[in-house]
Amino acid sequence: MTDTIPRTLVDSWGRTHNNLRISVTDRCNIRCFYCMPAEDVQFLPRQELLTFEEIERVVRIGVTLGINKVRLTGGEPLVRRDLPVLVQKLASVPGIIDIGLTTNGILLAEQARSLRDAGLKRLNISLDALDPEVFRKVTRRDGYEKVIEGIAAAREAGFSPIKLNAVSVRGLTEDQIVPFGQLARESDTIVRFIEFMPLDADSQWQREKVLFASEILDRLTSAFGPLRPIVTDLNDARPTFTDQSTSSHAEAESHTPLLPLARASRAPAQDFEFVDGRGRIGLIASVSQPFCATCNRFRLTADGKLRNCLFSLEETDIRPLLRSAAKDEEIAQAMLDNIAAKREGHEINTARFLQPDRPMYSIGG
Ligand code: SAM
Ligand code: SF4
């Protein structure tokens, strides 16, 4: 790279991007209804997946533009063979200070130790229910016991605290909230409740199915007493309700008010602790309280497309660049251009919203 002017991934709204989420596969060993079709999924042919070397090159170039954090995701990242090899490659890229992984946990018992040894720092395990029957309804597959074994193996390998991601869906997972709260109070587990987003493969998403973060907070408060927000970076604190005059806003406000609430740095989760000091939870209110204004992430799909937002309708294909004689500079420019074109927000709460063609499993959540 010959350019001596420092360049960063800043969009036209002034947001700087340092966080790259990398999908390593679109394959998965379960079929969560909010992400994948139940049957007959068309997966990418293997040769269309970026190789580990190609991913590493993208990260090295990204570092010159300010990337310092990466998270591996998918599909299910642990179905990609030799994933610890990729973790090790990325951990050795100078400038990368944090590597995370989001997994459904089914294959974690076998891989937790080698991932840790390879340099994985942070692990999020997705588990939407503590009741095996509800787990089966959500995932349309067996595997609950394997996830529980995976969580135990992660703890044994030294991942702490354990972070669980639980998508909350009205009519399906309400009765899981209190058991998850109990788990958070009894162990070093942080449960992060995620609002159901319109990224499912069958376009079944409806606003009525979103269990709002404020309702989740209400249920936890009724069961265990009050919670208070945790603010880790006061300098970066900001209110989280954006001015969205929508029904979701009105509904959300009829519950425990989250306003004014400061966010821990630029993370999407709002973290809370029970005031008696026992237990911590997180709320990812992507629908009712979008955090687009502080977004610092962009994505690389398993087939080499850059996406500046989960809900992007456009993407930048860098695989042809990676597989030709293109210089690093050209790939860097593609990244800069992709970020420059980022929209202000996802617009889920507007009539203009269009669900992207790619469902979650093929984007990388
Ligand atoms: N397979 C891995 C897993 O499930 O953890 C990684 C990929 S998955 C797409 C990443 C995260 O996105 C998971 O925590 C999953 O629950 C979440 N997710 C998938 N579809 C979603 C949706 N429609 N709304 C909200 N979260 C979703
Ligand atoms: Fe697979 Fe993760 Fe999607 Fe569930 S959310 S189907 S585990 S990729």
Short mmCIF file of C-alpha atoms and ligand atoms in Angstrom, two decimals:
data_model
loop_
_atom_site.label_atom_id
_atom_site.label_comp_id
_atom_site.label_asym_id
_atom_site.label_seq_id
_atom_site.Cartn_x
_atom_site.Cartn_y
_atom_site.Cartn_z
CA MET A 1 0.00 0.00 0.00
CA THR A 2 1.56 3.26 -1.06
CA ASP A 3 -0.97 5.74 0.25
CA THR A 4 0.51 7.65 3.19
CA ILE A 5 -2.67 9.49 4.15
CA PRO A 6 -4.27 7.58 7.03
CA ARG A 7 -7.69 6.43 5.94
CA THR A 8 -10.50 5.03 8.01
CA LEU A 9 -13.80 3.39 7.32
CA VAL A 10 -16.01 6.40 7.98
CA ASP A 11 -19.43 6.66 6.40
CA SER A 12 -21.25 9.79 5.35
CA TRP A 13 -22.99 9.93 8.76
CA GLY A 14 -19.65 10.11 10.56
CA ARG A 15 -19.65 6.55 11.91
CA THR A 16 -16.24 4.89 12.06
CA HIS A 17 -16.10 1.13 11.50
CA ASN A 18 -13.57 -1.01 13.36
CA ASN A 19 -15.55 -4.22 13.71
CA LEU A 20 -15.75 -6.82 10.94
CA ARG A 21 -18.07 -9.82 11.16
CA ILE A 22 -16.90 -12.63 8.97
CA SER A 23 -19.15 -15.45 7.85
CA VAL A 24 -17.14 -18.61 7.21
CA THR A 25 -19.97 -20.74 5.82
CA ASP A 26 -23.67 -20.61 5.08
CA ARG A 27 -24.13 -24.24 6.15
CA CYS A 28 -25.77 -25.12 9.42
CA ASN A 29 -26.58 -28.24 11.40
CA ILE A 30 -29.95 -26.96 12.65
CA ARG A 31 -32.78 -24.96 11.07
CA CYS A 32 -33.89 -22.08 13.30
CA PHE A 33 -37.18 -20.84 11.86
CA TYR A 34 -36.16 -17.17 12.11
CA CYS A 35 -33.07 -17.72 9.98
CA MET A 36 -33.31 -20.67 7.60
CA PRO A 37 -35.91 -22.53 5.56
CA ALA A 38 -37.00 -25.84 7.12
CA GLU A 39 -35.86 -28.02 4.20
CA ASP A 40 -34.15 -27.97 0.81
CA VAL A 41 -31.64 -25.26 1.59
CA GLN A 42 -29.37 -24.43 -1.33
CA PHE A 43 -25.91 -23.99 0.14
CA LEU A 44 -23.02 -22.32 -1.61
CA PRO A 45 -20.73 -24.65 -3.57
CA ARG A 46 -17.48 -25.11 -1.68
CA GLN A 47 -15.34 -23.31 -4.27
CA GLU A 48 -17.41 -20.17 -3.76
CA LEU A 49 -16.41 -19.89 -0.11
CA LEU A 50 -13.47 -17.63 0.62
CA THR A 51 -10.43 -19.62 1.67
CA PHE A 52 -8.76 -18.95 5.01
CA GLU A 53 -5.93 -17.22 3.16
CA GLU A 54 -8.39 -14.94 1.37
CA ILE A 55 -10.14 -14.09 4.63
CA GLU A 56 -6.81 -13.35 6.29
CA ARG A 57 -5.87 -11.03 3.44
CA VAL A 58 -9.12 -9.10 3.80
CA VAL A 59 -8.48 -8.72 7.53
CA ARG A 60 -4.89 -7.55 6.98
CA ILE A 61 -6.10 -4.92 4.54
CA GLY A 62 -8.96 -4.01 6.91
CA VAL A 63 -6.46 -3.38 9.71
CA THR A 64 -4.79 -0.67 7.60
CA LEU A 65 -8.19 1.04 7.51
CA GLY A 66 -8.89 0.77 11.23
CA ILE A 67 -10.35 -2.71 11.72
CA ASN A 68 -9.21 -4.10 15.07
CA LYS A 69 -12.00 -6.49 16.03
CA VAL A 70 -13.37 -9.47 14.18
CA ARG A 71 -16.10 -11.98 14.92
CA LEU A 72 -16.55 -15.27 13.10
CA THR A 73 -20.07 -16.35 12.33
CA GLY A 74 -22.15 -18.10 9.71
CA GLY A 75 -24.29 -20.26 9.08
CA GLU A 76 -22.77 -22.33 11.79
CA PRO A 77 -19.06 -21.50 11.90
CA LEU A 78 -18.08 -24.74 13.64
CA VAL A 79 -19.15 -26.82 10.64
CA ARG A 80 -16.32 -25.22 8.66
CA ARG A 81 -13.42 -27.65 8.80
CA ASP A 82 -10.31 -26.61 10.75
CA LEU A 83 -11.80 -23.37 12.05
CA PRO A 84 -9.12 -23.08 14.77
CA VAL A 85 -6.58 -22.71 11.94
CA LEU A 86 -8.39 -19.57 10.80
CA VAL A 87 -8.63 -18.28 14.36
CA GLN A 88 -4.89 -18.70 14.72
CA LYS A 89 -4.19 -16.91 11.44
CA LEU A 90 -6.38 -13.95 12.43
CA ALA A 91 -5.03 -13.83 15.98
CA SER A 92 -1.56 -13.34 14.53
CA VAL A 93 -2.54 -10.37 12.36
CA PRO A 94 -0.88 -7.32 13.98
CA GLY A 95 -3.56 -4.82 14.94
CA ILE A 96 -6.30 -7.35 15.69
CA ILE A 97 -7.05 -7.01 19.38
CA ASP A 98 -10.17 -9.10 19.68
CA ILE A 99 -11.51 -12.24 18.02
CA GLY A 100 -14.99 -13.48 18.83
CA LEU A 101 -17.16 -16.32 17.61
CA THR A 102 -20.91 -16.80 17.56
CA THR A 103 -22.02 -20.44 17.50
CA ASN A 104 -25.08 -22.56 18.09
CA GLY A 105 -22.91 -24.69 20.36
CA ILE A 106 -23.79 -28.08 18.84
CA LEU A 107 -20.17 -28.88 17.94
CA LEU A 108 -18.62 -26.85 20.70
CA ALA A 109 -17.81 -29.68 23.10
CA GLU A 110 -15.33 -31.03 20.52
CA GLN A 111 -13.80 -27.69 19.60
CA ALA A 112 -13.88 -25.35 22.62
CA ARG A 113 -10.37 -26.19 23.79
CA SER A 114 -8.70 -25.92 20.38
CA LEU A 115 -10.48 -22.65 19.66
CA ARG A 116 -9.28 -21.23 22.96
CA ASP A 117 -5.74 -22.45 22.29
CA ALA A 118 -5.84 -20.88 18.83
CA GLY A 119 -6.47 -17.44 20.34
CA LEU A 120 -10.25 -17.11 20.47
CA LYS A 121 -11.08 -14.55 23.13
CA ARG A 122 -14.84 -14.29 23.16
CA LEU A 123 -17.59 -16.75 22.58
CA ASN A 124 -21.35 -16.21 22.21
CA ILE A 125 -23.48 -19.30 22.27
CA SER A 126 -26.97 -19.08 20.84
CA LEU A 127 -29.65 -20.84 22.86
CA ASP A 128 -33.21 -19.62 22.71
CA ALA A 129 -34.77 -21.95 25.26
CA LEU A 130 -33.88 -23.89 28.36
CA ASP A 131 -36.80 -26.20 27.69
CA PRO A 132 -35.75 -28.89 25.16
CA GLU A 133 -39.23 -28.94 23.59
CA VAL A 134 -39.16 -25.22 22.90
CA PHE A 135 -35.59 -25.60 21.59
CA ARG A 136 -36.90 -28.19 19.12
CA LYS A 137 -39.75 -25.94 18.01
CA VAL A 138 -37.34 -23.10 17.30
CA THR A 139 -34.54 -25.10 15.67
CA ARG A 140 -36.65 -27.81 14.03
CA ARG A 141 -33.89 -30.24 15.00
CA ASP A 142 -32.59 -32.17 18.02
CA GLY A 143 -29.42 -31.03 19.69
CA TYR A 144 -30.35 -29.40 22.97
CA GLU A 145 -28.14 -31.76 25.02
CA LYS A 146 -25.20 -31.13 22.73
CA VAL A 147 -25.51 -27.38 23.27
CA ILE A 148 -25.58 -27.88 27.02
CA GLU A 149 -22.45 -30.05 26.73
CA GLY A 150 -20.88 -27.37 24.56
CA ILE A 151 -21.56 -24.69 27.16
CA ALA A 152 -19.93 -26.84 29.84
CA ALA A 153 -16.91 -27.45 27.60
CA ALA A 154 -16.59 -23.73 26.89
CA ARG A 155 -16.57 -23.01 30.61
CA GLU A 156 -13.96 -25.71 31.16
CA ALA A 157 -11.80 -24.30 28.37
CA GLY A 158 -11.71 -20.98 30.21
CA PHE A 159 -14.27 -18.84 28.39
CA SER A 160 -15.72 -16.57 31.05
CA PRO A 161 -18.27 -15.20 31.40
CA ILE A 162 -20.36 -17.40 29.14
CA LYS A 163 -22.60 -15.27 26.94
CA LEU A 164 -25.82 -16.79 25.68
CA ASN A 165 -27.82 -15.24 22.83
CA ALA A 166 -31.55 -15.88 23.06
CA VAL A 167 -33.86 -14.66 20.30
CA SER A 168 -37.19 -13.79 21.89
CA VAL A 169 -40.36 -14.51 19.98
CA ARG A 170 -43.88 -13.73 21.13
CA GLY A 171 -46.02 -16.81 21.52
CA LEU A 172 -43.00 -19.08 21.67
CA THR A 173 -40.32 -18.09 24.14
CA GLU A 174 -42.00 -15.84 26.74
CA ASP A 175 -41.89 -18.56 29.37
CA GLN A 176 -38.14 -18.99 28.87
CA ILE A 177 -37.31 -15.49 30.09
CA VAL A 178 -37.57 -16.13 33.81
CA PRO A 179 -35.62 -19.44 33.68
CA PHE A 180 -32.89 -17.61 31.74
CA GLY A 181 -32.95 -14.87 34.38
CA GLN A 182 -32.56 -17.54 37.03
CA LEU A 183 -29.59 -19.01 35.16
CA ALA A 184 -27.97 -15.58 34.94
CA ARG A 185 -28.40 -15.18 38.70
CA GLU A 186 -26.98 -18.58 39.55
CA SER A 187 -23.91 -18.81 37.28
CA ASP A 188 -21.36 -16.73 35.40
CA THR A 189 -23.73 -16.61 32.44
CA ILE A 190 -24.84 -13.42 30.75
CA VAL A 191 -28.03 -13.99 28.81
CA ARG A 192 -28.59 -11.53 25.99
CA PHE A 193 -32.16 -11.39 24.75
CA ILE A 194 -32.40 -10.43 21.07
CA GLU A 195 -35.51 -9.05 19.42
CA PHE A 196 -36.67 -11.11 16.44
CA MET A 197 -35.63 -9.28 13.25
CA PRO A 198 -37.03 -9.56 9.72
CA LEU A 199 -34.24 -11.73 8.33
CA ASP A 200 -35.96 -15.11 8.19
CA ALA A 201 -35.87 -17.18 5.01
CA ASP A 202 -39.62 -17.70 4.82
CA SER A 203 -40.58 -14.03 5.26
CA GLN A 204 -42.80 -14.97 8.20
CA TRP A 205 -41.61 -12.06 10.35
CA GLN A 206 -44.37 -9.87 11.75
CA ARG A 207 -44.02 -7.02 14.20
CA GLU A 208 -46.59 -8.78 16.42
CA LYS A 209 -44.11 -11.62 16.94
CA VAL A 210 -41.40 -9.36 18.31
CA LEU A 211 -41.12 -9.61 22.07
CA PHE A 212 -39.90 -6.15 22.97
CA ALA A 213 -36.89 -5.63 25.18
CA SER A 214 -38.99 -3.54 27.55
CA GLU A 215 -41.42 -6.45 28.02
CA ILE A 216 -38.52 -8.77 28.76
CA LEU A 217 -37.24 -6.32 31.32
CA ASP A 218 -40.73 -6.19 32.88
CA ARG A 219 -40.88 -9.95 33.26
CA LEU A 220 -37.43 -10.11 34.82
CA THR A 221 -38.22 -7.25 37.18
CA SER A 222 -41.47 -8.91 38.30
CA ALA A 223 -39.66 -12.17 38.99
CA PHE A 224 -36.43 -10.98 40.56
CA GLY A 225 -36.74 -7.31 41.44
CA PRO A 226 -35.29 -4.25 39.75
CA LEU A 227 -32.38 -4.14 37.33
CA ARG A 228 -30.10 -1.21 36.66
CA PRO A 229 -28.20 -0.42 33.48
CA ILE A 230 -24.48 -1.00 33.44
CA VAL A 231 -22.48 1.78 31.84
CA THR A 232 -18.87 0.93 31.19
CA ASP A 233 -17.88 3.93 29.14
CA LEU A 234 -19.43 7.14 30.37
CA ASN A 235 -17.69 9.24 27.75
CA ASP A 236 -19.48 7.32 25.06
CA ALA A 237 -22.81 7.17 26.86
CA ARG A 238 -25.86 8.24 24.93
CA PRO A 239 -29.62 7.81 25.11
CA THR A 240 -30.86 4.83 23.18
CA PHE A 241 -34.39 5.64 22.12
CA THR A 242 -34.32 7.16 18.67
CA ASP A 243 -37.13 9.33 17.46
CA GLN A 244 -39.21 6.67 15.75
CA SER A 245 -42.88 7.46 15.88
CA THR A 246 -44.06 3.91 15.39
CA SER A 247 -46.43 1.55 17.08
CA SER A 248 -43.44 -0.42 18.38
CA HIS A 249 -42.20 2.67 20.12
CA ALA A 250 -45.56 3.28 21.71
CA GLU A 251 -45.87 -0.34 22.76
CA ALA A 252 -42.35 -0.44 24.08
CA GLU A 253 -42.97 2.67 26.12
CA SER A 254 -46.00 1.16 27.83
CA HIS A 255 -43.59 -1.11 29.69
CA THR A 256 -40.66 -0.46 31.97
CA PRO A 257 -39.12 2.67 30.42
CA LEU A 258 -35.60 2.23 29.13
CA LEU A 259 -35.16 5.95 28.65
CA PRO A 260 -32.83 7.67 29.32
CA LEU A 261 -30.39 4.88 29.18
CA ALA A 262 -26.71 4.95 28.49
CA ARG A 263 -25.12 2.29 26.38
CA ALA A 264 -21.86 0.56 27.19
CA SER A 265 -19.64 1.97 24.45
CA ARG A 266 -20.94 1.12 20.96
CA ALA A 267 -22.08 -2.41 21.65
CA PRO A 268 -25.61 -3.27 20.52
CA ALA A 269 -26.49 -4.90 23.85
CA GLN A 270 -27.71 -2.79 26.74
CA ASP A 271 -26.38 -4.56 29.80
CA PHE A 272 -28.23 -4.65 33.11
CA GLU A 273 -27.51 -6.07 36.53
CA PHE A 274 -29.97 -7.02 39.22
CA VAL A 275 -29.72 -4.42 41.95
CA ASP A 276 -29.03 -7.07 44.58
CA GLY A 277 -25.79 -7.74 42.69
CA ARG A 278 -26.72 -11.27 41.61
CA GLY A 279 -26.68 -11.70 37.85
CA ARG A 280 -26.40 -9.75 34.66
CA ILE A 281 -28.42 -9.75 31.44
CA GLY A 282 -28.32 -7.94 28.10
CA LEU A 283 -31.01 -6.66 25.78
CA ILE A 284 -30.48 -6.30 22.05
CA ALA A 285 -33.43 -4.16 21.03
CA SER A 286 -32.70 -4.04 17.30
CA VAL A 287 -36.34 -3.43 16.40
CA SER A 288 -37.80 -1.34 19.22
CA GLN A 289 -34.67 0.75 19.87
CA PRO A 290 -32.42 0.62 16.82
CA PHE A 291 -28.77 1.31 17.56
CA CYS A 292 -27.88 2.28 13.98
CA ALA A 293 -26.63 5.71 15.10
CA THR A 294 -23.65 4.12 16.86
CA CYS A 295 -23.08 1.18 14.51
CA ASN A 296 -19.41 0.35 13.95
CA ARG A 297 -19.77 -2.97 12.15
CA PHE A 298 -19.73 -4.32 8.68
CA ARG A 299 -19.80 -7.79 7.27
CA LEU A 300 -18.02 -10.14 4.92
CA THR A 301 -20.21 -12.97 3.67
CA ALA A 302 -18.86 -16.49 3.17
CA ASP A 303 -18.81 -15.90 -0.60
CA GLY A 304 -16.87 -12.66 -0.37
CA LYS A 305 -19.47 -9.90 -0.41
CA LEU A 306 -19.05 -6.83 1.77
CA ARG A 307 -22.25 -5.68 3.46
CA ASN A 308 -22.30 -2.44 5.40
CA CYS A 309 -25.52 -3.39 7.24
CA LEU A 310 -27.42 -6.57 8.09
CA PHE A 311 -30.30 -5.06 6.13
CA SER A 312 -28.31 -3.85 3.12
CA LEU A 313 -29.98 -4.22 -0.22
CA GLU A 314 -26.65 -3.81 -1.99
CA GLU A 315 -23.31 -5.47 -1.47
CA THR A 316 -19.78 -5.26 -2.85
CA ASP A 317 -18.34 -8.43 -4.34
CA ILE A 318 -14.63 -8.57 -3.51
CA ARG A 319 -14.07 -12.22 -4.41
CA PRO A 320 -13.21 -11.40 -8.04
CA LEU A 321 -10.60 -8.96 -6.71
CA LEU A 322 -9.21 -11.56 -4.32
CA ARG A 323 -9.01 -14.13 -7.11
CA SER A 324 -7.39 -11.88 -9.68
CA ALA A 325 -4.19 -9.89 -9.68
CA ALA A 326 -5.88 -7.00 -7.85
CA LYS A 327 -3.63 -5.05 -5.51
CA ASP A 328 -4.38 -4.56 -1.82
CA GLU A 329 -5.13 -0.94 -2.66
CA GLU A 330 -8.06 -1.92 -4.88
CA ILE A 331 -9.54 -4.09 -2.15
CA ALA A 332 -9.05 -1.32 0.39
CA GLN A 333 -10.86 1.09 -1.94
CA ALA A 334 -13.74 -1.38 -2.32
CA MET A 335 -14.07 -1.43 1.49
CA LEU A 336 -13.96 2.36 1.74
CA ASP A 337 -16.58 2.71 -0.99
CA ASN A 338 -18.82 0.11 0.62
CA ILE A 339 -18.77 1.93 3.96
CA ALA A 340 -19.18 5.34 2.32
CA ALA A 341 -22.48 4.13 0.84
CA LYS A 342 -23.95 3.01 4.18
CA ARG A 343 -27.51 4.15 4.82
CA GLU A 344 -28.41 6.03 7.97
CA GLY A 345 -30.37 3.14 9.46
CA HIS A 346 -32.25 -0.07 8.82
CA GLU A 347 -35.74 1.46 8.51
CA ILE A 348 -37.54 -1.60 9.92
CA ASN A 349 -39.95 0.78 11.63
CA THR A 350 -40.92 2.59 8.45
CA ALA A 351 -43.18 1.79 5.53
CA ARG A 352 -40.09 2.00 3.30
CA PHE A 353 -38.52 -1.10 4.83
CA LEU A 354 -37.58 -3.86 2.41
CA GLN A 355 -36.36 -7.20 3.72
CA PRO A 356 -33.06 -8.16 2.07
CA ASP A 357 -33.05 -11.16 -0.28
CA ARG A 358 -30.42 -12.88 1.80
CA PRO A 359 -31.74 -14.45 4.99
CA MET A 360 -29.65 -14.35 8.15
CA TYR A 361 -27.82 -17.66 7.60
CA SER A 362 -26.45 -16.48 4.27
CA ILE A 363 -25.41 -13.04 5.57
CA GLY A 364 -23.74 -14.01 8.82
CA GLY A 365 -25.41 -12.67 11.94
N1 SAM B 1 -25.08 -20.30 13.79
C1 SAM B 1 -24.54 -19.41 14.73
C2 SAM B 1 -25.50 -19.13 15.85
O1 SAM B 1 -26.67 -19.41 15.69
O2 SAM B 1 -25.05 -18.62 16.86
C3 SAM B 1 -24.04 -18.12 14.13
C4 SAM B 1 -24.88 -17.49 13.05
S1 SAM B 1 -26.45 -16.90 13.62
C5 SAM B 1 -27.08 -16.24 12.12
C6 SAM B 1 -25.97 -15.48 14.58
C7 SAM B 1 -27.00 -14.97 15.54
O3 SAM B 1 -28.07 -14.42 14.83
C8 SAM B 1 -27.59 -16.03 16.48
O4 SAM B 1 -27.48 -15.60 17.81
C9 SAM B 1 -29.02 -16.09 16.04
O5 SAM B 1 -29.87 -16.43 17.10
C10 SAM B 1 -29.25 -14.70 15.52
N2 SAM B 1 -30.37 -14.59 14.58
C11 SAM B 1 -30.58 -15.33 13.48
N3 SAM B 1 -31.70 -14.93 12.84
C12 SAM B 1 -32.22 -13.92 13.58
C13 SAM B 1 -33.38 -13.10 13.45
N4 SAM B 1 -34.23 -13.23 12.43
N5 SAM B 1 -33.59 -12.16 14.40
C14 SAM B 1 -32.76 -12.01 15.44
N6 SAM B 1 -31.63 -12.74 15.61
C15 SAM B 1 -31.38 -13.70 14.69
FE1 SF4 B 2 -28.08 -22.04 12.09
FE2 SF4 B 2 -27.40 -19.95 13.60
FE3 SF4 B 2 -29.25 -19.71 11.69
FE4 SF4 B 2 -29.84 -21.14 13.82
S1 SF4 B 2 -29.38 -18.93 13.77
S2 SF4 B 2 -30.22 -21.74 11.67
S3 SF4 B 2 -27.91 -22.01 14.30
S4 SF4 B 2 -27.12 -20.13 11.37
#
